[in-house]
Coordinates of C-alpha atoms (C1' of nucleotides) in Angstrom, one line a residue:
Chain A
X1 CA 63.1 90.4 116.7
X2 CA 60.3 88.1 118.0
X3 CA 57.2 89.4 116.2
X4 CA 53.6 88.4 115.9
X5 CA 51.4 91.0 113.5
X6 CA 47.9 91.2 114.6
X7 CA 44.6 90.9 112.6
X8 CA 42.2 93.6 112.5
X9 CA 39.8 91.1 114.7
X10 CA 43.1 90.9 117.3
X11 CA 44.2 87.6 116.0
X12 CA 48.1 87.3 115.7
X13 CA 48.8 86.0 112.1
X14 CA 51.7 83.7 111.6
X15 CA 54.0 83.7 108.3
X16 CA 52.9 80.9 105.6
X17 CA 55.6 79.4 103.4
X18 CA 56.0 76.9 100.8
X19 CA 59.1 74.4 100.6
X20 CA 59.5 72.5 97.6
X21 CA 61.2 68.8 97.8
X22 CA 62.1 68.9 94.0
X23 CA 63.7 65.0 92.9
X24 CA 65.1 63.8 90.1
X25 CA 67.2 60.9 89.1
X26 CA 70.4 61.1 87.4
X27 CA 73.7 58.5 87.3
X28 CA 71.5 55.9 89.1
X29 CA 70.6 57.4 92.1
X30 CA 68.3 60.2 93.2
X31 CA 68.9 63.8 94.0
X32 CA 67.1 66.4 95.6
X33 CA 67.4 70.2 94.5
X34 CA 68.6 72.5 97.0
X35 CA 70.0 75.9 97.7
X36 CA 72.3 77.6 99.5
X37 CA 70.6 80.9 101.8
X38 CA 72.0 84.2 100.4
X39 CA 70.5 85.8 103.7
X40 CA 69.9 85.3 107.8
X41 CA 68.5 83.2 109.1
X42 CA 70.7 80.1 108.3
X43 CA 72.9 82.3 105.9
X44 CA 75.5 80.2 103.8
X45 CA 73.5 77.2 104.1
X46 CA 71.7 74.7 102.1
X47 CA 67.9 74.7 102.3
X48 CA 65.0 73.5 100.2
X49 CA 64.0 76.3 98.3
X50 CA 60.3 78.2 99.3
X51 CA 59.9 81.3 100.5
X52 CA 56.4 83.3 101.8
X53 CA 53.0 83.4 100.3
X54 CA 51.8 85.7 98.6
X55 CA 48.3 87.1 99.9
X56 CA 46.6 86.5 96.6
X57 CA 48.1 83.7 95.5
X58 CA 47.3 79.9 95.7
X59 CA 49.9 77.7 98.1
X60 CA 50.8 75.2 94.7
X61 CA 51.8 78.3 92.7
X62 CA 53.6 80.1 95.6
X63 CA 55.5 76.5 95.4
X64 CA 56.3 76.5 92.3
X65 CA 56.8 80.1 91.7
X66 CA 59.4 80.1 94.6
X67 CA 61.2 77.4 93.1
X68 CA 61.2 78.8 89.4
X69 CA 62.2 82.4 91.3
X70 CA 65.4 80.6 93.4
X71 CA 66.4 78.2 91.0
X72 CA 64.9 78.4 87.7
X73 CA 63.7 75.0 87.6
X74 CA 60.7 73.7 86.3
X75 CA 58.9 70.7 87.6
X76 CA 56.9 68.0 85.9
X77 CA 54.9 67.2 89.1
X78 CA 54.3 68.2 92.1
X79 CA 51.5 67.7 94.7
X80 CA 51.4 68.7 98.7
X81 CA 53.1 66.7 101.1
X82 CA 52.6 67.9 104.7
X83 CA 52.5 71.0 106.5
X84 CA 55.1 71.4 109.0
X85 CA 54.7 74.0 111.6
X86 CA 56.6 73.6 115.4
X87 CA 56.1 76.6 117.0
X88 CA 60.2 77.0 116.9
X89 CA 61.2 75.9 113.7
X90 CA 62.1 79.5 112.6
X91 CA 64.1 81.8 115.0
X92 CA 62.6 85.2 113.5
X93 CA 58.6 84.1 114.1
X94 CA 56.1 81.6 113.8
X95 CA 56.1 79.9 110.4
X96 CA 54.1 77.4 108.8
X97 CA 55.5 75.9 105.7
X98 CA 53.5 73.9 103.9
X99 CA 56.0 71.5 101.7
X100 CA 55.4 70.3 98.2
X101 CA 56.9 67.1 97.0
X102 CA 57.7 68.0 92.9
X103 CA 59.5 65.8 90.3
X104 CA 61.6 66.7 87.5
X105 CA 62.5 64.4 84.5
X106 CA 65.3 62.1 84.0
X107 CA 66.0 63.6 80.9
X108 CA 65.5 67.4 81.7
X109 CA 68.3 69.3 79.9
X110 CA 67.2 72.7 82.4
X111 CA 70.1 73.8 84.7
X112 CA 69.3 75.0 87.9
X113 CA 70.0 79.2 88.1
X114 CA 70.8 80.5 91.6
X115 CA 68.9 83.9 92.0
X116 CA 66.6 85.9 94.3
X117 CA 67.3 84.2 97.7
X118 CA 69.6 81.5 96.7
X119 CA 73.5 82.1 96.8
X120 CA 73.3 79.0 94.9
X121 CA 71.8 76.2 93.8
X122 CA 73.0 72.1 93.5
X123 CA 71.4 68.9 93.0
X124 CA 72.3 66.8 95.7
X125 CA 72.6 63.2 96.3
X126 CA 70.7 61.6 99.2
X127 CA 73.0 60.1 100.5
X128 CA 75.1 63.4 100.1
X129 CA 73.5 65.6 101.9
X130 CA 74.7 68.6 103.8
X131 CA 73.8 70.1 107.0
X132 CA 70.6 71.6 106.4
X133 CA 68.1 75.2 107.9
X134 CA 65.6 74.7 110.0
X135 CA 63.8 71.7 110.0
X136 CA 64.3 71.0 106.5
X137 CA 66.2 67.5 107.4
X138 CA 63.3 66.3 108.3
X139 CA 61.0 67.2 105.6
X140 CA 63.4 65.4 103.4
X141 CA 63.0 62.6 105.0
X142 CA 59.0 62.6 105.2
X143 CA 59.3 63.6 101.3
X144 CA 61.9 60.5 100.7
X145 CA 59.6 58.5 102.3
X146 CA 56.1 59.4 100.7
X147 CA 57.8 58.6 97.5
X148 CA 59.0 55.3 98.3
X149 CA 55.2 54.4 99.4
X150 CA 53.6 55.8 96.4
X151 CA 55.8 53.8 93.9
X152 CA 54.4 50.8 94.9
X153 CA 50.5 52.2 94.6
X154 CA 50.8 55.5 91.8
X155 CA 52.7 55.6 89.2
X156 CA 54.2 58.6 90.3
X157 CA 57.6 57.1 89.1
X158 CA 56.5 58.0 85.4
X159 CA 57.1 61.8 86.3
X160 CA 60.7 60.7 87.1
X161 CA 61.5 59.0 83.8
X162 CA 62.1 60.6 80.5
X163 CA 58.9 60.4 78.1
X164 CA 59.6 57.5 76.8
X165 CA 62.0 54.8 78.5
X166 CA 63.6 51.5 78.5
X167 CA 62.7 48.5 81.2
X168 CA 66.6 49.0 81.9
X169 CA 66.0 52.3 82.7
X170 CA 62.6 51.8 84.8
X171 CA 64.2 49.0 87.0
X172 CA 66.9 51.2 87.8
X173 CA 65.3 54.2 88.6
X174 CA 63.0 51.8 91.1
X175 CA 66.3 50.6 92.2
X176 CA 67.6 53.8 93.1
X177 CA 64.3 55.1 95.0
X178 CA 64.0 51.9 97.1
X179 CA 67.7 51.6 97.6
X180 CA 67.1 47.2 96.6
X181 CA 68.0 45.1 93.5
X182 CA 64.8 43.8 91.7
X183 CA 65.1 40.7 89.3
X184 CA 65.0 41.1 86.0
X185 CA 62.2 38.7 85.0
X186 CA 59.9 39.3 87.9
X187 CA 60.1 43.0 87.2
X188 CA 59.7 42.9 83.4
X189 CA 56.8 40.7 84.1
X190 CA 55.0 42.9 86.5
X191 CA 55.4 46.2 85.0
X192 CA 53.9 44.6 81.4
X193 CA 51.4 42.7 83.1
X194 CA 49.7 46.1 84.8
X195 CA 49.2 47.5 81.6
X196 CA 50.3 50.8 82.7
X197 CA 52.8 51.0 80.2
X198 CA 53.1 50.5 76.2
X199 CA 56.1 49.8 73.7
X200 CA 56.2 52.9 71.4
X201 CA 57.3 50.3 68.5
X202 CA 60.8 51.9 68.3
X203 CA 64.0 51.1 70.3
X204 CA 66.8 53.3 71.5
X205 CA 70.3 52.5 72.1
X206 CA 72.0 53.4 74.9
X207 CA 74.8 55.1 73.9
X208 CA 77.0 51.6 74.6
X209 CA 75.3 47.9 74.1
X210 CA 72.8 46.6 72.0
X211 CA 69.4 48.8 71.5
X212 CA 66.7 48.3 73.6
X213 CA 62.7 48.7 73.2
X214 CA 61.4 51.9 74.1
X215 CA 58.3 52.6 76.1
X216 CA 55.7 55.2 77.3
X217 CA 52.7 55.3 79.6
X218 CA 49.6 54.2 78.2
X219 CA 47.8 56.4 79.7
X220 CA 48.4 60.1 80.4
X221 CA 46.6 59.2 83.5
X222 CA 46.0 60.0 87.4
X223 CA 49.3 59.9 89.3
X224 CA 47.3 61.6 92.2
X225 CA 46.1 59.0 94.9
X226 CA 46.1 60.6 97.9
Chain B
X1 CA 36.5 94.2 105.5
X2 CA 39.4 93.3 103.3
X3 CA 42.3 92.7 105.6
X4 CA 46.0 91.7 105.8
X5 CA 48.3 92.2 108.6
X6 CA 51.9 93.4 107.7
X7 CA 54.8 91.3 109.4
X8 CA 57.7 93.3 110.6
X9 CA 59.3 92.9 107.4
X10 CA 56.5 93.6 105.6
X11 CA 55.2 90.7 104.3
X12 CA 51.3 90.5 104.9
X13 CA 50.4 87.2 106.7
X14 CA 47.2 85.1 106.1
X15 CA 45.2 83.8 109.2
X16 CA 46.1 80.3 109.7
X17 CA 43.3 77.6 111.5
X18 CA 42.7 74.1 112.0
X19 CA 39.7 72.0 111.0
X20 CA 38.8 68.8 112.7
X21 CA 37.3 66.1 110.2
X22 CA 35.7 63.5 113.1
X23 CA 34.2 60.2 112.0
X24 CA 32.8 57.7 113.7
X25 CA 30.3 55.0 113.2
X26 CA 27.0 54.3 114.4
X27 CA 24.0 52.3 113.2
X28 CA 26.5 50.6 110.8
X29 CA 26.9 53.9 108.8
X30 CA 29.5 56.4 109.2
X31 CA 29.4 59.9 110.3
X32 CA 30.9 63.0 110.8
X33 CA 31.0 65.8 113.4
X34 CA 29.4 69.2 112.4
X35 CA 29.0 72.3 114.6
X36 CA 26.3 75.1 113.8
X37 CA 28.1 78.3 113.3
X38 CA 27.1 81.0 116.1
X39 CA 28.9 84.0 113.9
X40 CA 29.5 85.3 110.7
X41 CA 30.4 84.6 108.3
X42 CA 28.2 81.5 107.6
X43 CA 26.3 82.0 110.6
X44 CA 23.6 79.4 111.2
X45 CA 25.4 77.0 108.5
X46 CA 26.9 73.9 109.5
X47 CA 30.7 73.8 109.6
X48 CA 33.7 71.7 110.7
X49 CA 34.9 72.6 113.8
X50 CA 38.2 74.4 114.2
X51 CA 39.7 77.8 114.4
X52 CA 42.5 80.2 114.4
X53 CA 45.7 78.7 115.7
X54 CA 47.3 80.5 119.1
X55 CA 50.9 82.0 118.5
X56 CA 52.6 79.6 120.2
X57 CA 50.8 76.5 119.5
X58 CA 51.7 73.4 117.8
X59 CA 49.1 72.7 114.7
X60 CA 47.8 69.6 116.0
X61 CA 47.4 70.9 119.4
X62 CA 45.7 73.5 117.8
X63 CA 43.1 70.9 116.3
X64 CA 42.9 68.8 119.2
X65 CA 41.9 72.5 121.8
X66 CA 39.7 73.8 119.1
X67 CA 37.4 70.6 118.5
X68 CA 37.2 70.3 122.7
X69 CA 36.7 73.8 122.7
X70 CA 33.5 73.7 120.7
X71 CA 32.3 70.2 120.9
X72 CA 33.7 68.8 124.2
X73 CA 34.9 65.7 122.0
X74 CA 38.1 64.2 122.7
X75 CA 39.6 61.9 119.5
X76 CA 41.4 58.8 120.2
X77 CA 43.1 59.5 116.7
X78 CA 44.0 62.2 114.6
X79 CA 46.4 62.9 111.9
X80 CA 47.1 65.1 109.4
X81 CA 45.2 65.7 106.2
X82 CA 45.7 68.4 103.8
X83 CA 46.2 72.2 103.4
X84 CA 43.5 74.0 101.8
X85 CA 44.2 77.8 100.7
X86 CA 42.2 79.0 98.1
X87 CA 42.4 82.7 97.9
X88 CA 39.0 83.0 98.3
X89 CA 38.1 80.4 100.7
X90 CA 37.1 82.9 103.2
X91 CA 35.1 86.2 102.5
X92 CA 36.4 87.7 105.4
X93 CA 40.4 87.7 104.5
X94 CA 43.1 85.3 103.7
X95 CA 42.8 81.9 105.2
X96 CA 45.1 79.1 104.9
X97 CA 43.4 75.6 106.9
X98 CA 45.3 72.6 108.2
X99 CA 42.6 69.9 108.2
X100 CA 42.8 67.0 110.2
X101 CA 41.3 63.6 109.9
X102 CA 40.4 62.3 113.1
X103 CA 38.6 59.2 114.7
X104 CA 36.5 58.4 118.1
X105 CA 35.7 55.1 118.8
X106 CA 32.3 53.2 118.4
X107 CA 31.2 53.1 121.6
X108 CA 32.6 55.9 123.2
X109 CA 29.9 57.1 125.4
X110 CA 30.5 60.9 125.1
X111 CA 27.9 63.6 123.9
X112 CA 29.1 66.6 122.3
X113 CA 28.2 69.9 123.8
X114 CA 28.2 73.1 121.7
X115 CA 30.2 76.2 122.7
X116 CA 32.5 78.6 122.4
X117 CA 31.9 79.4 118.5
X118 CA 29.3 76.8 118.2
X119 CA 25.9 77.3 118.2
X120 CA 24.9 73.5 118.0
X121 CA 26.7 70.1 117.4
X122 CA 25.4 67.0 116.0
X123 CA 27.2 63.9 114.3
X124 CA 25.6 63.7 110.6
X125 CA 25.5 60.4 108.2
X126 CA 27.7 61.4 105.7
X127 CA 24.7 60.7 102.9
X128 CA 22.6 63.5 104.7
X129 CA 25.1 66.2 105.0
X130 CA 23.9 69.6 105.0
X131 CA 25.0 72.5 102.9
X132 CA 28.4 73.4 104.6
X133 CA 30.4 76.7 104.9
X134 CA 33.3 77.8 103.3
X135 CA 35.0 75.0 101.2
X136 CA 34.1 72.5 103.7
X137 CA 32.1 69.8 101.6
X138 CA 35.4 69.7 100.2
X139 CA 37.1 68.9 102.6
X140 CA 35.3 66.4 104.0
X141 CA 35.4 64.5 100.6
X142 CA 39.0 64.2 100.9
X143 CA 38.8 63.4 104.3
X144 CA 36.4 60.7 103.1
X145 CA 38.9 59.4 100.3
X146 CA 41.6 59.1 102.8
X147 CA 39.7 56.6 104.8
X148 CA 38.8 54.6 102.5
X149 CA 42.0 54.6 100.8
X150 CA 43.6 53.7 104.4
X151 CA 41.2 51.4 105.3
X152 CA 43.5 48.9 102.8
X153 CA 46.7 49.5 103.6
X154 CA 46.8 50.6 107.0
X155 CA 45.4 49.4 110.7
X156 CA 43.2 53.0 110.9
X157 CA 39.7 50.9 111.4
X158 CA 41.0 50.1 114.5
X159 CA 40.9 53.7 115.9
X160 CA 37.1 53.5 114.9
X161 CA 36.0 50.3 117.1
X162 CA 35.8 49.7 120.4
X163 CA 38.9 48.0 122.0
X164 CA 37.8 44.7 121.8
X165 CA 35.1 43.9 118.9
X166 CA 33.6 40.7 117.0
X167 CA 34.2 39.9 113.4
X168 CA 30.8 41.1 112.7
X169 CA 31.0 44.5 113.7
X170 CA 34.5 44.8 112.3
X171 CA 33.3 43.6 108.9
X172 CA 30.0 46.1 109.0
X173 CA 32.3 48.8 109.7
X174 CA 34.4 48.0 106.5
X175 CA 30.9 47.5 105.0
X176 CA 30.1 50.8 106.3
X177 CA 33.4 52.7 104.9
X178 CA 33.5 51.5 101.7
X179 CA 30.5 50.8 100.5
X180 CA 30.2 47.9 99.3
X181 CA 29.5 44.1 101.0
X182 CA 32.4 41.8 101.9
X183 CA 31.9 38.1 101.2
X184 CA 32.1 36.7 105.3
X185 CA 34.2 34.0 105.0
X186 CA 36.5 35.4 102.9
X187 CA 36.9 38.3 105.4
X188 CA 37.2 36.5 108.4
X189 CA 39.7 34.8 106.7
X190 CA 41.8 37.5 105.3
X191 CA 41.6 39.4 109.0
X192 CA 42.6 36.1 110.9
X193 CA 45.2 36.0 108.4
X194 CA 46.8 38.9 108.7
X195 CA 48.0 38.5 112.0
X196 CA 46.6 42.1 113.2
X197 CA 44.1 40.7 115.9
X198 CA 43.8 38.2 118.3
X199 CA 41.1 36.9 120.2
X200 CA 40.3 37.9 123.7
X201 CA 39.4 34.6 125.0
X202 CA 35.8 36.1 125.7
X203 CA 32.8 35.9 124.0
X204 CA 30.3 38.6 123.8
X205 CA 26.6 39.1 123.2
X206 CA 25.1 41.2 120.8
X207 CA 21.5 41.7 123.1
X208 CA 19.9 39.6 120.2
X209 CA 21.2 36.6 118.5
X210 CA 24.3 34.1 119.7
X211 CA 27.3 35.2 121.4
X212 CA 30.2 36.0 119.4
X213 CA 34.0 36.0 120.1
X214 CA 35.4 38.8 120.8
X215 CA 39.2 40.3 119.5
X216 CA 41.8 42.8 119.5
X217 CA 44.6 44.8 117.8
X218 CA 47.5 42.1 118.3
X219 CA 49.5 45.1 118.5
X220 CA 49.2 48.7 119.5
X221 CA 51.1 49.3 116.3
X222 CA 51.4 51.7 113.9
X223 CA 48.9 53.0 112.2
X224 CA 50.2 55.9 110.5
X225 CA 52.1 54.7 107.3
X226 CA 51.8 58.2 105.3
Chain C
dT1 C1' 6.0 25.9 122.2
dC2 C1' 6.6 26.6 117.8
dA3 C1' 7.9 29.2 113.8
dA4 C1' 10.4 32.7 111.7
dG5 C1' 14.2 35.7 111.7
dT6 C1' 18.8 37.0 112.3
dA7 C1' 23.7 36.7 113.0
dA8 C1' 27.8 33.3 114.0
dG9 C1' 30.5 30.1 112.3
dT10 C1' 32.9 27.0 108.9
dG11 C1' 36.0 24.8 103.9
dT12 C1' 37.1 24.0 99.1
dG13 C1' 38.5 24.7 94.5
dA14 C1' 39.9 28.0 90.8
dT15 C1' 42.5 31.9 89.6
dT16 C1' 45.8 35.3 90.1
dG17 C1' 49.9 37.5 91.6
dA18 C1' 54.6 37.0 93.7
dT19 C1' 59.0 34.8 94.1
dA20 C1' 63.2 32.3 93.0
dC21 C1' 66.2 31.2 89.6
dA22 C1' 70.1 30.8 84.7
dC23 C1' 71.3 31.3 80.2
dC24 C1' 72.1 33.3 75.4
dA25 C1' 72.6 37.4 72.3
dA26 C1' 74.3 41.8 70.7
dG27 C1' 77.1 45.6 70.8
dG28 C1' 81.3 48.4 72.5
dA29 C1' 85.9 48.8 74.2
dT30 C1' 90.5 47.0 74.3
Chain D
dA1 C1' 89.2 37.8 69.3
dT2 C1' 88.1 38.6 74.0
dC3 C1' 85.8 40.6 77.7
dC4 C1' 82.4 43.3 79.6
dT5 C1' 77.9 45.1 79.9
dT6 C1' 73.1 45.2 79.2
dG7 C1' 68.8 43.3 76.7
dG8 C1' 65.9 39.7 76.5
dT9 C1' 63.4 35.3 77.8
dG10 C1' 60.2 30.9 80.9
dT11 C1' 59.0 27.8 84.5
dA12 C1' 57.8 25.9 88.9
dT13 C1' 56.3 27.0 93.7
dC14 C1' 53.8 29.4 97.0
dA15 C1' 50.6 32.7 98.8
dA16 C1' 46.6 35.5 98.4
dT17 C1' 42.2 36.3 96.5
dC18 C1' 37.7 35.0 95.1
dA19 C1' 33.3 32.7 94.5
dC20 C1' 30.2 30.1 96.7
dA21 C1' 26.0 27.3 100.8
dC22 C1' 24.8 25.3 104.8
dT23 C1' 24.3 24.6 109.9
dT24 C1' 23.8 26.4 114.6
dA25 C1' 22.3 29.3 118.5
dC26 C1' 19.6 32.6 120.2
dT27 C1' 15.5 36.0 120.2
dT28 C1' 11.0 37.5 119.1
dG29 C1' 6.3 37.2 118.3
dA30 C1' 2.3 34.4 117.0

DNA sequence: TCAAGTAAGTGTGATTGATACACCAAGGAT
DNA sequence: ATCCTTGGTGTATCAATCACACTTACTTGA
C-alpha cells in the first residue's frame, strides 16, 4: 500500500495534513484535546485530531475545520506551530502535517462531540497522557513547549482564561503551564505593572471565600509574536 | 493547466517544496539570497531558491539539496520558519511551501553559481529587493521578523559572524539587523556580561585603524530556543 | 611630519525591573 | 466558634538597563 501519486509535470505529490494541539485549562492543570482513531492506521488509539487538506482550502481552516469535524470544538486561538514531516512518520505514504497550536477558554461550557474519524474524543491531562499515533508525542511536546516560551513574551495566556478573570485565577493558570509556584506579591505586582490588564470595576466570588476583583485585557490586542 | 493528483484513496495531494530564506551580512547591511527564475511561471523574476521535495526526503534535507542545487551555497544554519499555503499561491496548481530561515557566515568566501532552475544568483540588500515571485516578498518579511525577534532572545547572530569577531563588528551586525544604533559601552557591556563569548587571547586588525581583540561563542550552545 | 579621520577602549550615576519575604481579613464549612 | 482557604497588601536588596564623553592608536592624505 506504499503509494506516491504523480503530478501531471512527473512530480510525486505527498499527502498534506493539519494536526491541531488544542489546550485548555481546567481543575488547575492543563489539558490537551485528543481523539481516539475510529480507523487504520493506529486504529483504537488516541491522536491529535487533523486530517487531509483540502485542495482549495487554506492550511488554518483545514485546522480548524478538522477539529470542528472530529470533535466539535471551537477554539479561541490558534496559530501554526511547525511542520513535521519524516519521511516515515505515516506507514500508508508520505505525509506532511503541518500542526496548529489552538487554545480554548477556561470557561468554555462546549463539550467535545466524537464524530467523523474520531471513535471518541477526551481532554487529557499532560501528565496523563496515553500512548499516542505516529509522531504525535512529539508534537505535543514541541506544542507544550512553544507555550511555555510565549507566556513569558505574548500574552497568549489571555486566550486561556475566561473573558474576564481574577489574579487568583491568572497565577494559577501560569502555575499550571510552567509547572512552578509564583509569589503572590511579585506576581500581582508584575502583571499590573505591564498594563496589559484592567479591573473591570466589579468582583466575582468564587463559589467559596471572599469575592475577588475581576479583570480583563486592556487591549483586545496582538497575541501573535512570532 | 489546473491540476491535482489523486492519492490512492482518493484524496488529491498538493505539491509540497521548500524555500531557502539565506541572510548574510556584508558592508554592514544585511542581505538575502535571490536566484533569477530560468522557467515559468515567473520566469526572469527573482525568487527564493527551493523546490519540490523528493519522495523520500526529509523537509530540511530538502532545503539544504535544493539551495546547493541552484546556488552552490552551503548554510552553516538553518531552521525552520513557517508554512505558507495560500490557495492561490501558485498559478500553476496547489502548492504548500516549508520556508526555512537560514544563515552563512560573514566571511565565508564562497560565490554562488546559478543552476539547475536558476538562471542567475546574487545576494540583494534587503532595502533594494526586487519584485519577487509568488508570495515571496512575504516570506521574506517574516523571515526578516524572525531575526530580529531572535536576535534578543537567542545566540542566532552568532551563526552570521565569523568564528572569531571583535566587538565592533558584532555590534554593526546588531546595528545592521535591527536597525537602529546601540550605545558602545552599554553593549560591550551587556555582551561581556552575558557570559556568551570569550576572548581569544588575539588581537586582530581591521586593515585600517588599531587592532582590536578578538572573541568567540563561549559555547557551541544552543541556538535554537523555538 | 603633521593634521585629520576613524575605530577601540573605558566608568559612573540614575532608573527600572526582579526577587525574597509575612501578615491580616473575609467568607465557607464543620 | 474554629479552622481552612483564598484575597489582598509593602519594603528592602540586587541586577539590569540606560544615558552620557573622552582618550588612544593607527591610517591616510596634504
Amino acid at each position: 500500500m506504499t503509494s506516491t501519486t504523480r503530478h501531471c509535470y512527473d512530480y510525486p505529490h505527498p499527502a498534506v495534513t493539519t494536526d491541531v494541539i488544542t489546550f485548555r485549562v481546567r481543575a488547575d492543570q492543563l489539558q490537551v484535546l485528543l481523539v481516539r482513531r475510529a480507523n487504520p492506521p493506529f486504529q483504537g488509539r488516541w491522536a491529535l485530531p487533523g486530517g487531509f487538506l483540502d485542495i482549495d482550502e487554506d492550511l488554518e481552516q483545514c485546522a480548524r475545520r478538522e477539529l470542528a469535524e472530529e470533535t466539535g470544538i471551537r477554539v479561541t486561538h490558534i496559530e501554526q506551530l511547525h511542520t513535521f514531516g519524516r519521511p516515515d512518520r505515516d506507514p500508508r505514504e508520505r505525509v506532511i502535517s503541518v500542526a496548529y497550536l489552538a487554545t480554548v477558554r477556561q470557561d468554555d461550557p462546549a463539550q467535545p462531540v466524537a464524530a467523523s474519524d474520531a471513535a471518541a474524543v477526551r481532554w487529557f491531562p499532560l501528565d496523563e497522557l496515553p500512548g499516542l499515533a505516529f509522531d504525535h508525542g512529539q508534537i505535543i511536546d514541541k506544542a507544550r513547549q512553544r507555550l511555555r516560551d510565549k507566556l513569558e513574551y505574548t500574552s497568549l495566556v489571555f486566550q486561556l482564561t475566561a473573558e474576564t478573570f481574577t489574579l487568583g485565577e491568572l497565577q494559577r493558570l501560569y502555575e499550571a503551564i510552567h509547572g512552578s509556584p509564583l509569589d503572590k506579591r511579585n506576581f500581582r505586582k508584575r502583571m499590573l505593572g505591564l498594563g496589559q490588564i484592567e479591573e473591570t470595576g466589579h468582583t466575582r466570588r468564587n463559589g467559596k471565600h471572599r469575592p475577588a476583583r475581576e479583570y480583563r485585557i486592556r487591549h483586545p490586542q496582538r497575541v501573535e509574536y512570532f
